[in-house]
PDB file of N, CA and C in Angstrom:
ATOM      1  N   GLY A   1      12.035  74.851 135.070  1.00  0.00           N
ATOM      2  CA  GLY A   1      13.575  73.826 134.787  1.00  0.00           C
ATOM      3  C   GLY A   1      14.250  74.651 134.179  1.00  0.00           C
ATOM      4  N   LEU A   2      15.725  74.065 134.083  1.00  0.00           N
ATOM      5  CA  LEU A   2      16.778  74.902 133.193  1.00  0.00           C
ATOM      6  C   LEU A   2      16.237  75.285 131.837  1.00  0.00           C
ATOM      7  N   ALA A   3      15.668  74.370 131.132  1.00  0.00           N
ATOM      8  CA  ALA A   3      15.401  75.310 129.563  1.00  0.00           C
ATOM      9  C   ALA A   3      14.417  75.956 129.822  1.00  0.00           C
ATOM     10  N   CYS A   4      13.952  76.103 130.767  1.00  0.00           N
ATOM     11  CA  CYS A   4      12.604  77.331 130.949  1.00  0.00           C
ATOM     12  C   CYS A   4      13.645  78.446 130.923  1.00  0.00           C
ATOM     13  N   SER A   5      14.878  78.615 132.120  1.00  0.00           N
ATOM     14  CA  SER A   5      15.126  79.661 132.905  1.00  0.00           C
ATOM     15  C   SER A   5      15.957  79.751 131.691  1.00  0.00           C
ATOM     16  N   VAL A   6      16.752  79.139 130.467  1.00  0.00           N
ATOM     17  CA  VAL A   6      17.396  79.575 129.281  1.00  0.00           C
ATOM     18  C   VAL A   6      16.703  80.172 128.782  1.00  0.00           C
ATOM     19  N   TYR A   7      15.736  80.005 128.303  1.00  0.00           N
ATOM     20  CA  TYR A   7      14.498  80.374 127.187  1.00  0.00           C
ATOM     21  C   TYR A   7      14.176  81.770 127.952  1.00  0.00           C
ATOM     22  N   ASN A   8      13.863  81.754 129.325  1.00  0.00           N
ATOM     23  CA  ASN A   8      13.239  83.174 129.848  1.00  0.00           C
ATOM     24  C   ASN A   8      14.638  84.124 129.739  1.00  0.00           C
ATOM     25  N   VAL A   9      15.598  83.866 129.709  1.00  0.00           N
ATOM     26  CA  VAL A   9      16.999  84.833 130.014  1.00  0.00           C
ATOM     27  C   VAL A   9      17.072  84.738 128.124  1.00  0.00           C
ATOM     28  N   MET A  10      17.204  84.467 127.825  1.00  0.00           N
ATOM     29  CA  MET A  10      17.241  84.571 125.884  1.00  0.00           C
ATOM     30  C   MET A  10      16.084  85.142 125.167  1.00  0.00           C
ATOM     31  N   GLY A  11      14.726  84.639 125.960  1.00  0.00           N
ATOM     32  CA  GLY A  11      13.788  85.383 125.029  1.00  0.00           C
ATOM     33  C   GLY A  11      13.250  84.565 123.813  1.00  0.00           C
ATOM     34  N   ASP A  12      13.133  85.325 123.040  1.00  0.00           N
ATOM     35  CA  ASP A  12      13.078  85.042 121.634  1.00  0.00           C
ATOM     36  C   ASP A  12      14.155  85.015 120.700  1.00  0.00           C
ATOM     37  N   PHE A  13      15.113  85.395 121.360  1.00  0.00           N
ATOM     38  CA  PHE A  13      16.745  85.726 120.463  1.00  0.00           C
ATOM     39  C   PHE A  13      17.236  84.001 120.869  1.00  0.00           C
ATOM     40  N   PHE A  14      17.908  83.750 119.131  1.00  0.00           N
ATOM     41  CA  PHE A  14      18.295  82.721 119.442  1.00  0.00           C
ATOM     42  C   PHE A  14      19.837  82.427 118.650  1.00  0.00           C
ATOM     43  N   LYS A  15      20.941  82.321 118.895  1.00  0.00           N
ATOM     44  CA  LYS A  15      22.080  82.396 118.584  1.00  0.00           C
ATOM     45  C   LYS A  15      22.371  81.736 117.655  1.00  0.00           C
ATOM     46  N   GLY A  16      23.550  81.610 116.549  1.00  0.00           N
ATOM     47  CA  GLY A  16      24.295  80.584 115.985  1.00  0.00           C
ATOM     48  C   GLY A  16      23.532  80.953 114.835  1.00  0.00           C
ATOM     49  N   THR A  17      23.603  80.242 113.668  1.00  0.00           N
ATOM     50  CA  THR A  17      23.153  80.270 112.105  1.00  0.00           C
ATOM     51  C   THR A  17      21.854  79.353 111.581  1.00  0.00           C
ATOM     52  N   SER A  18      21.520  79.812 110.592  1.00  0.00           N
ATOM     53  CA  SER A  18      20.721  78.797 110.166  1.00  0.00           C
ATOM     54  C   SER A  18      21.212  77.667 109.202  1.00  0.00           C
ATOM     55  N   ALA A  19      20.330  76.872 108.690  1.00  0.00           N
ATOM     56  CA  ALA A  19      21.091  75.787 107.693  1.00  0.00           C
ATOM     57  C   ALA A  19      21.745  76.355 106.380  1.00  0.00           C
ATOM     58  N   ASP A  20      20.618  77.806 105.977  1.00  0.00           N
ATOM     59  CA  ASP A  20      21.177  77.753 105.224  1.00  0.00           C
ATOM     60  C   ASP A  20      22.284  78.758 105.124  1.00  0.00           C
ATOM     61  N   GLN A  21      22.881  79.193 106.014  1.00  0.00           N
ATOM     62  CA  GLN A  21      23.861  79.761 106.171  1.00  0.00           C
ATOM     63  C   GLN A  21      25.293  79.297 106.264  1.00  0.00           C
ATOM     64  N   ASP A  22      24.730  77.868 107.142  1.00  0.00           N
ATOM     65  CA  ASP A  22      26.375  77.133 107.951  1.00  0.00           C
ATOM     66  C   ASP A  22      26.421  76.308 106.524  1.00  0.00           C
ATOM     67  N   PRO A  23      28.115  76.458 105.737  1.00  0.00           N
ATOM     68  CA  PRO A  23      28.465  75.638 104.689  1.00  0.00           C
ATOM     69  C   PRO A  23      28.479  74.322 104.608  1.00  0.00           C
ATOM     70  N   ARG A  24      28.006  73.951 105.749  1.00  0.00           N
ATOM     71  CA  ARG A  24      28.326  72.275 105.994  1.00  0.00           C
ATOM     72  C   ARG A  24      26.972  71.492 105.576  1.00  0.00           C
ATOM     73  N   PHE A  25      25.605  72.479 105.297  1.00  0.00           N
ATOM     74  CA  PHE A  25      24.765  72.229 104.969  1.00  0.00           C
ATOM     75  C   PHE A  25      24.090  72.658 103.459  1.00  0.00           C
ATOM     76  N   GLN A  26      25.275  73.171 102.980  1.00  0.00           N
ATOM     77  CA  GLN A  26      24.882  73.564 101.378  1.00  0.00           C
ATOM     78  C   GLN A  26      24.075  72.553 100.760  1.00  0.00           C
ATOM     79  N   ASN A  27      23.853  73.107  99.165  1.00  0.00           N
ATOM     80  CA  ASN A  27      23.283  72.064  98.272  1.00  0.00           C
ATOM     81  C   ASN A  27      24.506  71.401  97.751  1.00  0.00           C
ATOM     82  N   LYS A  28      24.843  70.120  98.008  1.00  0.00           N
ATOM     83  CA  LYS A  28      25.634  69.526  97.400  1.00  0.00           C
ATOM     84  C   LYS A  28      26.001  69.223  96.232  1.00  0.00           C
ATOM     85  N   GLN A  29      24.574  69.068  95.639  1.00  0.00           N
ATOM     86  CA  GLN A  29      23.980  68.544  94.347  1.00  0.00           C
ATOM     87  C   GLN A  29      24.271  70.006  93.472  1.00  0.00           C
ATOM     88  N   LYS A  30      23.908  70.746  93.847  1.00  0.00           N
ATOM     89  CA  LYS A  30      24.533  71.920  92.823  1.00  0.00           C
ATOM     90  C   LYS A  30      25.596  72.472  92.848  1.00  0.00           C
ATOM     91  N   LEU A  31      27.052  72.309  94.046  1.00  0.00           N
ATOM     92  CA  LEU A  31      27.813  72.197  94.034  1.00  0.00           C
ATOM     93  C   LEU A  31      28.869  71.754  93.242  1.00  0.00           C
ATOM     94  N   LEU A  32      28.306  70.702  92.971  1.00  0.00           N
ATOM     95  CA  LEU A  32      28.932  69.051  92.305  1.00  0.00           C
ATOM     96  C   LEU A  32      28.270  69.499  90.837  1.00  0.00           C
ATOM     97  N   LEU A  33      27.169  70.094  90.597  1.00  0.00           N
ATOM     98  CA  LEU A  33      27.028  70.663  89.026  1.00  0.00           C
ATOM     99  C   LEU A  33      27.486  71.822  88.378  1.00  0.00           C
ATOM    100  N   SER A  34      28.021  72.627  89.292  1.00  0.00           N
ATOM    101  CA  SER A  34      28.467  73.817  88.854  1.00  0.00           C
ATOM    102  C   SER A  34      29.963  73.617  88.282  1.00  0.00           C
ATOM    103  N   LYS A  35      30.267  72.535  88.881  1.00  0.00           N
ATOM    104  CA  LYS A  35      31.698  72.239  88.816  1.00  0.00           C
ATOM    105  C   LYS A  35      31.765  71.332  87.470  1.00  0.00           C
ATOM    106  N   MET A  36      30.762  70.588  87.148  1.00  0.00           N
ATOM    107  CA  MET A  36      30.961  69.393  85.695  1.00  0.00           C
ATOM    108  C   MET A  36      30.864  70.378  84.351  1.00  0.00           C
ATOM    109  N   LYS A  37      31.084  69.466  83.406  1.00  0.00           N
ATOM    110  CA  LYS A  37      30.768  70.788  82.085  1.00  0.00           C
ATOM    111  C   LYS A  37      30.129  69.374  81.827  1.00  0.00           C
ATOM    112  N   PHE A  38      29.801  69.757  80.593  1.00  0.00           N
ATOM    113  CA  PHE A  38      28.160  69.036  79.889  1.00  0.00           C
ATOM    114  C   PHE A  38      28.691  69.893  78.110  1.00  0.00           C
ATOM    115  N   PRO A  39      27.836  68.908  77.544  1.00  0.00           N
ATOM    116  CA  PRO A  39      28.014  69.180  76.139  1.00  0.00           C
ATOM    117  C   PRO A  39      26.969  70.368  75.719  1.00  0.00           C
ATOM    118  N   GLU A  40      27.365  71.472  74.727  1.00  0.00           N
ATOM    119  CA  GLU A  40      26.135  72.198  74.241  1.00  0.00           C
ATOM    120  C   GLU A  40      25.202  71.741  74.108  1.00  0.00           C
ATOM    121  N   SER A  41      24.952  70.788  73.571  1.00  0.00           N
ATOM    122  CA  SER A  41      23.576  70.077  73.265  1.00  0.00           C
ATOM    123  C   SER A  41      22.550  69.808  74.850  1.00  0.00           C
ATOM    124  N   PHE A  42      23.313  69.760  75.758  1.00  0.00           N
ATOM    125  CA  PHE A  42      22.629  69.950  77.221  1.00  0.00           C
ATOM    126  C   PHE A  42      22.088  70.873  77.479  1.00  0.00           C
ATOM    127  N   SER A  43      21.648  72.295  76.676  1.00  0.00           N
ATOM    128  CA  SER A  43      21.545  73.661  77.350  1.00  0.00           C
ATOM    129  C   SER A  43      20.586  73.617  76.396  1.00  0.00           C
ATOM    130  N   LYS A  44      20.230  72.800  75.247  1.00  0.00           N
ATOM    131  CA  LYS A  44      18.696  73.335  74.956  1.00  0.00           C
ATOM    132  C   LYS A  44      17.644  72.522  75.281  1.00  0.00           C
ATOM    133  N   ARG A  45      16.411  72.921  75.182  1.00  0.00           N
ATOM    134  CA  ARG A  45      15.164  72.572  75.906  1.00  0.00           C
ATOM    135  C   ARG A  45      14.560  71.383  75.055  1.00  0.00           C
ATOM    136  N   VAL A  46      14.222  70.344  75.192  1.00  0.00           N
ATOM    137  CA  VAL A  46      13.233  69.688  74.840  1.00  0.00           C
ATOM    138  C   VAL A  46      11.523  69.550  75.421  1.00  0.00           C
ATOM    139  N   ASP A  47      11.177  69.504  73.919  1.00  0.00           N
ATOM    140  CA  ASP A  47       9.530  69.623  74.244  1.00  0.00           C
ATOM    141  C   ASP A  47       9.021  67.692  74.511  1.00  0.00           C
ATOM    142  N   MET A  48       8.890  67.093  75.945  1.00  0.00           N
ATOM    143  CA  MET A  48       8.457  66.174  75.916  1.00  0.00           C
ATOM    144  C   MET A  48       7.520  65.960  75.420  1.00  0.00           C
ATOM    145  N   LYS A  49       6.184  66.570  75.189  1.00  0.00           N
ATOM    146  CA  LYS A  49       5.170  65.957  74.321  1.00  0.00           C
ATOM    147  C   LYS A  49       5.317  65.483  72.948  1.00  0.00           C
ATOM    148  N   GLU A  50       7.043  65.748  72.659  1.00  0.00           N
ATOM    149  CA  GLU A  50       6.835  65.191  70.722  1.00  0.00           C
ATOM    150  C   GLU A  50       7.639  64.182  71.394  1.00  0.00           C
ATOM    151  N   VAL A  51       8.353  63.829  72.340  1.00  0.00           N
ATOM    152  CA  VAL A  51       8.901  62.664  72.498  1.00  0.00           C
ATOM    153  C   VAL A  51       8.068  61.557  72.407  1.00  0.00           C
ATOM    154  N   ASN A  52       8.223  60.054  71.946  1.00  0.00           N
ATOM    155  CA  ASN A  52       7.542  59.051  72.007  1.00  0.00           C
ATOM    156  C   ASN A  52       8.299  58.101  73.165  1.00  0.00           C
ATOM    157  N   LEU A  53       7.943  58.661  74.085  1.00  0.00           N
ATOM    158  CA  LEU A  53       8.698  57.635  75.530  1.00  0.00           C
ATOM    159  C   LEU A  53       8.544  55.734  75.028  1.00  0.00           C
ATOM    160  N   ASP A  54       7.551  55.352  74.681  1.00  0.00           N
ATOM    161  CA  ASP A  54       7.364  54.440  74.164  1.00  0.00           C
ATOM    162  C   ASP A  54       8.851  53.565  73.541  1.00  0.00           C
ATOM    163  N   ILE A  55       9.591  54.179  72.600  1.00  0.00           N
ATOM    164  CA  ILE A  55      10.033  53.958  72.164  1.00  0.00           C
ATOM    165  C   ILE A  55      11.720  53.938  72.579  1.00  0.00           C
ATOM    166  N   ILE A  56      11.917  54.550  72.887  1.00  0.00           N
ATOM    167  CA  ILE A  56      13.092  55.280  74.067  1.00  0.00           C
ATOM    168  C   ILE A  56      13.235  54.186  75.615  1.00  0.00           C
ATOM    169  N   LYS A  57      12.410  54.030  75.951  1.00  0.00           N
ATOM    170  CA  LYS A  57      12.238  53.037  77.127  1.00  0.00           C
ATOM    171  C   LYS A  57      13.453  51.840  77.261  1.00  0.00           C
ATOM    172  N   PRO A  58      13.285  50.825  76.072  1.00  0.00           N
ATOM    173  CA  PRO A  58      13.907  49.973  75.711  1.00  0.00           C
ATOM    174  C   PRO A  58      15.382  50.457  76.019  1.00  0.00           C
ATOM    175  N   TRP A  59      16.135  51.715  75.169  1.00  0.00           N
ATOM    176  CA  TRP A  59      17.443  51.770  74.997  1.00  0.00           C
ATOM    177  C   TRP A  59      17.798  52.433  76.443  1.00  0.00           C
ATOM    178  N   ILE A  60      16.713  53.270  77.172  1.00  0.00           N
ATOM    179  CA  ILE A  60      17.226  53.956  78.286  1.00  0.00           C
ATOM    180  C   ILE A  60      17.470  52.901  79.323  1.00  0.00           C
ATOM    181  N   THR A  61      16.504  51.522  79.637  1.00  0.00           N
ATOM    182  CA  THR A  61      16.849  50.786  80.579  1.00  0.00           C
ATOM    183  C   THR A  61      18.087  49.839  80.018  1.00  0.00           C
ATOM    184  N   GLU A  62      18.289  49.912  78.828  1.00  0.00           N
ATOM    185  CA  GLU A  62      19.969  49.283  78.670  1.00  0.00           C
ATOM    186  C   GLU A  62      21.032  49.985  78.579  1.00  0.00           C
ATOM    187  N   LYS A  63      20.621  51.193  78.618  1.00  0.00           N
ATOM    188  CA  LYS A  63      21.869  52.255  79.119  1.00  0.00           C
ATOM    189  C   LYS A  63      22.011  52.438  80.563  1.00  0.00           C
ATOM    190  N   VAL A  64      20.992  52.595  80.985  1.00  0.00           N
ATOM    191  CA  VAL A  64      21.009  52.673  82.731  1.00  0.00           C
ATOM    192  C   VAL A  64      21.875  51.124  83.086  1.00  0.00           C
ATOM    193  N   THR A  65      21.333  50.019  82.483  1.00  0.00           N
ATOM    194  CA  THR A  65      21.764  48.347  82.795  1.00  0.00           C
ATOM    195  C   THR A  65      23.471  49.051  82.707  1.00  0.00           C
ATOM    196  N   GLU A  66      23.649  48.984  81.789  1.00  0.00           N
ATOM    197  CA  GLU A  66      25.232  49.292  80.999  1.00  0.00           C
ATOM    198  C   GLU A  66      25.922  49.990  81.981  1.00  0.00           C
ATOM    199  N   MET A  67      25.257  51.354  82.358  1.00  0.00           N
ATOM    200  CA  MET A  67      26.293  52.027  83.337  1.00  0.00           C
ATOM    201  C   MET A  67      26.421  51.730  84.690  1.00  0.00           C
ATOM    202  N   LEU A  68      25.273  51.070  85.218  1.00  0.00           N
ATOM    203  CA  LEU A  68      25.248  50.159  86.516  1.00  0.00           C
ATOM    204  C   LEU A  68      26.032  48.961  86.668  1.00  0.00           C
ATOM    205  N   GLY A  69      25.815  48.313  85.420  1.00  0.00           N
ATOM    206  CA  GLY A  69      26.581  46.890  85.471  1.00  0.00           C
ATOM    207  C   GLY A  69      25.659  45.528  86.055  1.00  0.00           C
ATOM    208  N   PHE A  70      24.404  46.090  86.291  1.00  0.00           N
ATOM    209  CA  PHE A  70      23.536  45.018  86.413  1.00  0.00           C
ATOM    210  C   PHE A  70      22.198  45.633  86.681  1.00  0.00           C
ATOM    211  N   GLU A  71      20.631  45.050  86.229  1.00  0.00           N
ATOM    212  CA  GLU A  71      19.631  45.763  85.791  1.00  0.00           C
ATOM    213  C   GLU A  71      19.039  45.985  87.879  1.00  0.00           C
ATOM    214  N   ASP A  72      18.399  47.548  87.351  1.00  0.00           N
ATOM    215  CA  ASP A  72      17.770  48.123  88.546  1.00  0.00           C
ATOM    216  C   ASP A  72      16.592  48.664  88.062  1.00  0.00           C
ATOM    217  N   GLU A  73      15.697  48.046  88.306  1.00  0.00           N
ATOM    218  CA  GLU A  73      14.296  48.118  88.055  1.00  0.00           C
ATOM    219  C   GLU A  73      13.688  49.671  88.866  1.00  0.00           C
ATOM    220  N   VAL A  74      14.532  49.862  90.106  1.00  0.00           N
ATOM    221  CA  VAL A  74      13.807  50.980  90.807  1.00  0.00           C
ATOM    222  C   VAL A  74      14.301  52.279  90.066  1.00  0.00           C
ATOM    223  N   VAL A  75      15.844  52.342  89.483  1.00  0.00           N
ATOM    224  CA  VAL A  75      16.576  52.950  88.774  1.00  0.00           C
ATOM    225  C   VAL A  75      16.011  53.550  87.697  1.00  0.00           C
ATOM    226  N   VAL A  76      15.696  52.392  86.875  1.00  0.00           N
ATOM    227  CA  VAL A  76      14.725  52.678  85.603  1.00  0.00           C
ATOM    228  C   VAL A  76      13.390  53.196  85.687  1.00  0.00           C
ATOM    229  N   LEU A  77      12.934  52.850  86.570  1.00  0.00           N
ATOM    230  CA  LEU A  77      11.533  53.373  86.730  1.00  0.00           C
ATOM    231  C   LEU A  77      11.409  54.580  87.192  1.00  0.00           C
ATOM    232  N   PHE A  78      12.583  55.397  87.756  1.00  0.00           N
ATOM    233  CA  PHE A  78      12.524  56.758  88.320  1.00  0.00           C
ATOM    234  C   PHE A  78      12.835  57.717  87.285  1.00  0.00           C
ATOM    235  N   THR A  79      13.636  56.924  86.276  1.00  0.00           N
ATOM    236  CA  THR A  79      14.194  57.760  85.618  1.00  0.00           C
ATOM    237  C   THR A  79      13.036  57.616  84.378  1.00  0.00           C
ATOM    238  N   PHE A  80      11.982  56.189  84.112  1.00  0.00           N
ATOM    239  CA  PHE A  80      10.806  56.943  83.324  1.00  0.00           C
ATOM    240  C   PHE A  80      10.027  57.982  84.225  1.00  0.00           C
ATOM    241  N   ASN A  81       9.847  57.821  85.508  1.00  0.00           N
ATOM    242  CA  ASN A  81       8.743  58.995  85.916  1.00  0.00           C
ATOM    243  C   ASN A  81       9.292  60.308  85.724  1.00  0.00           C
ATOM    244  N   GLU A  82      10.827  60.618  86.245  1.00  0.00           N
ATOM    245  CA  GLU A  82      11.416  62.000  85.866  1.00  0.00           C
ATOM    246  C   GLU A  82      10.519  62.755  84.074  1.00  0.00           C
ATOM    247  N   LEU A  83      11.189  61.468  83.339  1.00  0.00           N
ATOM    248  CA  LEU A  83      10.587  61.938  81.867  1.00  0.00           C
ATOM    249  C   LEU A  83       9.149  62.601  81.823  1.00  0.00           C
ATOM    250  N   GLU A  84       8.225  61.574  82.421  1.00  0.00           N
ATOM    251  CA  GLU A  84       6.913  61.597  82.447  1.00  0.00           C
ATOM    252  C   GLU A  84       6.488  62.912  83.155  1.00  0.00           C
ATOM    253  N   LYS A  85       7.161  63.233  84.280  1.00  0.00           N
ATOM    254  CA  LYS A  85       6.503  64.112  85.068  1.00  0.00           C
ATOM    255  C   LYS A  85       5.814  64.986  84.775  1.00  0.00           C
ATOM    256  N   ASP A  86       6.324  66.214  83.357  1.00  0.00           N
ATOM    257  CA  ASP A  86       5.931  67.229  83.015  1.00  0.00           C
ATOM    258  C   ASP A  86       4.723  66.501  82.082  1.00  0.00           C
ATOM    259  N   ARG A  87       4.611  65.862  81.651  1.00  0.00           N
ATOM    260  CA  ARG A  87       3.254  65.248  80.748  1.00  0.00           C
ATOM    261  C   ARG A  87       2.092  64.821  81.730  1.00  0.00           C
ATOM    262  N   VAL A  88       2.136  64.659  82.763  1.00  0.00           N
ATOM    263  CA  VAL A  88       1.021  64.120  84.195  1.00  0.00           C
ATOM    264  C   VAL A  88       0.633  65.478  83.986  1.00  0.00           C
ATOM    265  N   ARG A  89       1.850  66.394  84.757  1.00  0.00           N
ATOM    266  CA  ARG A  89       1.477  67.794  85.131  1.00  0.00           C
ATOM    267  C   ARG A  89       0.503  68.649  83.821  1.00  0.00           C
ATOM    268  N   LEU A  90       1.009  68.574  82.795  1.00  0.00           N
ATOM    269  CA  LEU A  90       0.648  68.945  82.080  1.00  0.00           C
ATOM    270  C   LEU A  90      -1.091  69.090  81.636  1.00  0.00           C
ATOM    271  N   HIS A  91      -0.890  67.416  81.752  1.00  0.00           N
ATOM    272  CA  HIS A  91      -2.438  66.688  81.559  1.00  0.00           C
ATOM    273  C   HIS A  91      -3.343  67.035  82.452  1.00  0.00           C
ATOM    274  N   THR A  92      -2.820  67.039  84.023  1.00  0.00           N
ATOM    275  CA  THR A  92      -3.449  67.317  85.089  1.00  0.00           C
ATOM    276  C   THR A  92      -4.233  68.921  84.862  1.00  0.00           C
ATOM    277  N   ARG A  93      -3.136  69.786  84.873  1.00  0.00           N
ATOM    278  CA  ARG A  93      -3.863  71.070  84.487  1.00  0.00           C
ATOM    279  C   ARG A  93      -4.995  71.429  83.773  1.00  0.00           C
ATOM    280  N   ARG A  94      -4.685  70.900  82.198  1.00  0.00           N
ATOM    281  CA  ARG A  94      -5.746  70.862  81.777  1.00  0.00           C
ATOM    282  C   ARG A  94      -6.912  69.990  82.380  1.00  0.00           C
ATOM    283  N   ARG A  95      -6.997  69.101  83.272  1.00  0.00           N
ATOM    284  CA  ARG A  95      -8.243  68.520  83.081  1.00  0.00           C
ATOM    285  C   ARG A  95      -8.867  69.508  84.121  1.00  0.00           C
ATOM    286  N   VAL A  96      -7.953  70.738  85.254  1.00  0.00           N
ATOM    287  CA  VAL A  96      -8.503  70.553  86.445  1.00  0.00           C
ATOM    288  C   VAL A  96      -9.001  72.376  86.104  1.00  0.00           C
ATOM    289  N   LEU A  97      -8.294  72.445  85.069  1.00  0.00           N
ATOM    290  CA  LEU A  97      -8.655  74.341  84.432  1.00  0.00           C
ATOM    291  C   LEU A  97      -9.972  74.466  84.424  1.00  0.00           C
ATOM    292  N   PRO A  98     -10.656  73.230  83.211  1.00  0.00           N
ATOM    293  CA  PRO A  98     -11.867  73.857  82.811  1.00  0.00           C
ATOM    294  C   PRO A  98     -13.070  73.730  84.110  1.00  0.00           C
ATOM    295  N   ALA A  99     -12.913  72.767  85.403  1.00  0.00           N
ATOM    296  CA  ALA A  99     -13.608  72.725  86.541  1.00  0.00           C
ATOM    297  C   ALA A  99     -13.518  74.034  87.140  1.00  0.00           C
ATOM    298  N   CYS A 100     -12.394  74.784  87.284  1.00  0.00           N
ATOM    299  CA  CYS A 100     -12.248  76.199  88.261  1.00  0.00           C
ATOM    300  C   CYS A 100     -12.886  77.107  87.430  1.00  0.00           C
ATOM    301  N   LEU A 101     -13.201  77.376  85.936  1.00  0.00           N
ATOM    302  CA  LEU A 101     -13.768  78.221  85.397  1.00  0.00           C
ATOM    303  C   LEU A 101     -15.248  77.832  85.783  1.00  0.00           C
TER     304      LEU A 101
END
């Protein structure tokens, strides 16, 4: 067919650009973050092992609801999961490491 003949003529060479090279597919979030200004305190790292999430979860729920103007359980749970992600990863690594030894 036509597709086979075009492939044979072109061989393994493909014209054009990859998605990484095309400005239409650049990481929009990275670009947006580079344009935003944040307080100096945002650059400080936080050891999440030292944070008691049970205490701040009601505050997070309240602030998310305040920002959105309505209660959204999906956004709140996503926020909790993002904050707990490092704890789970660290706990899993500790558990798996002795089994590998």
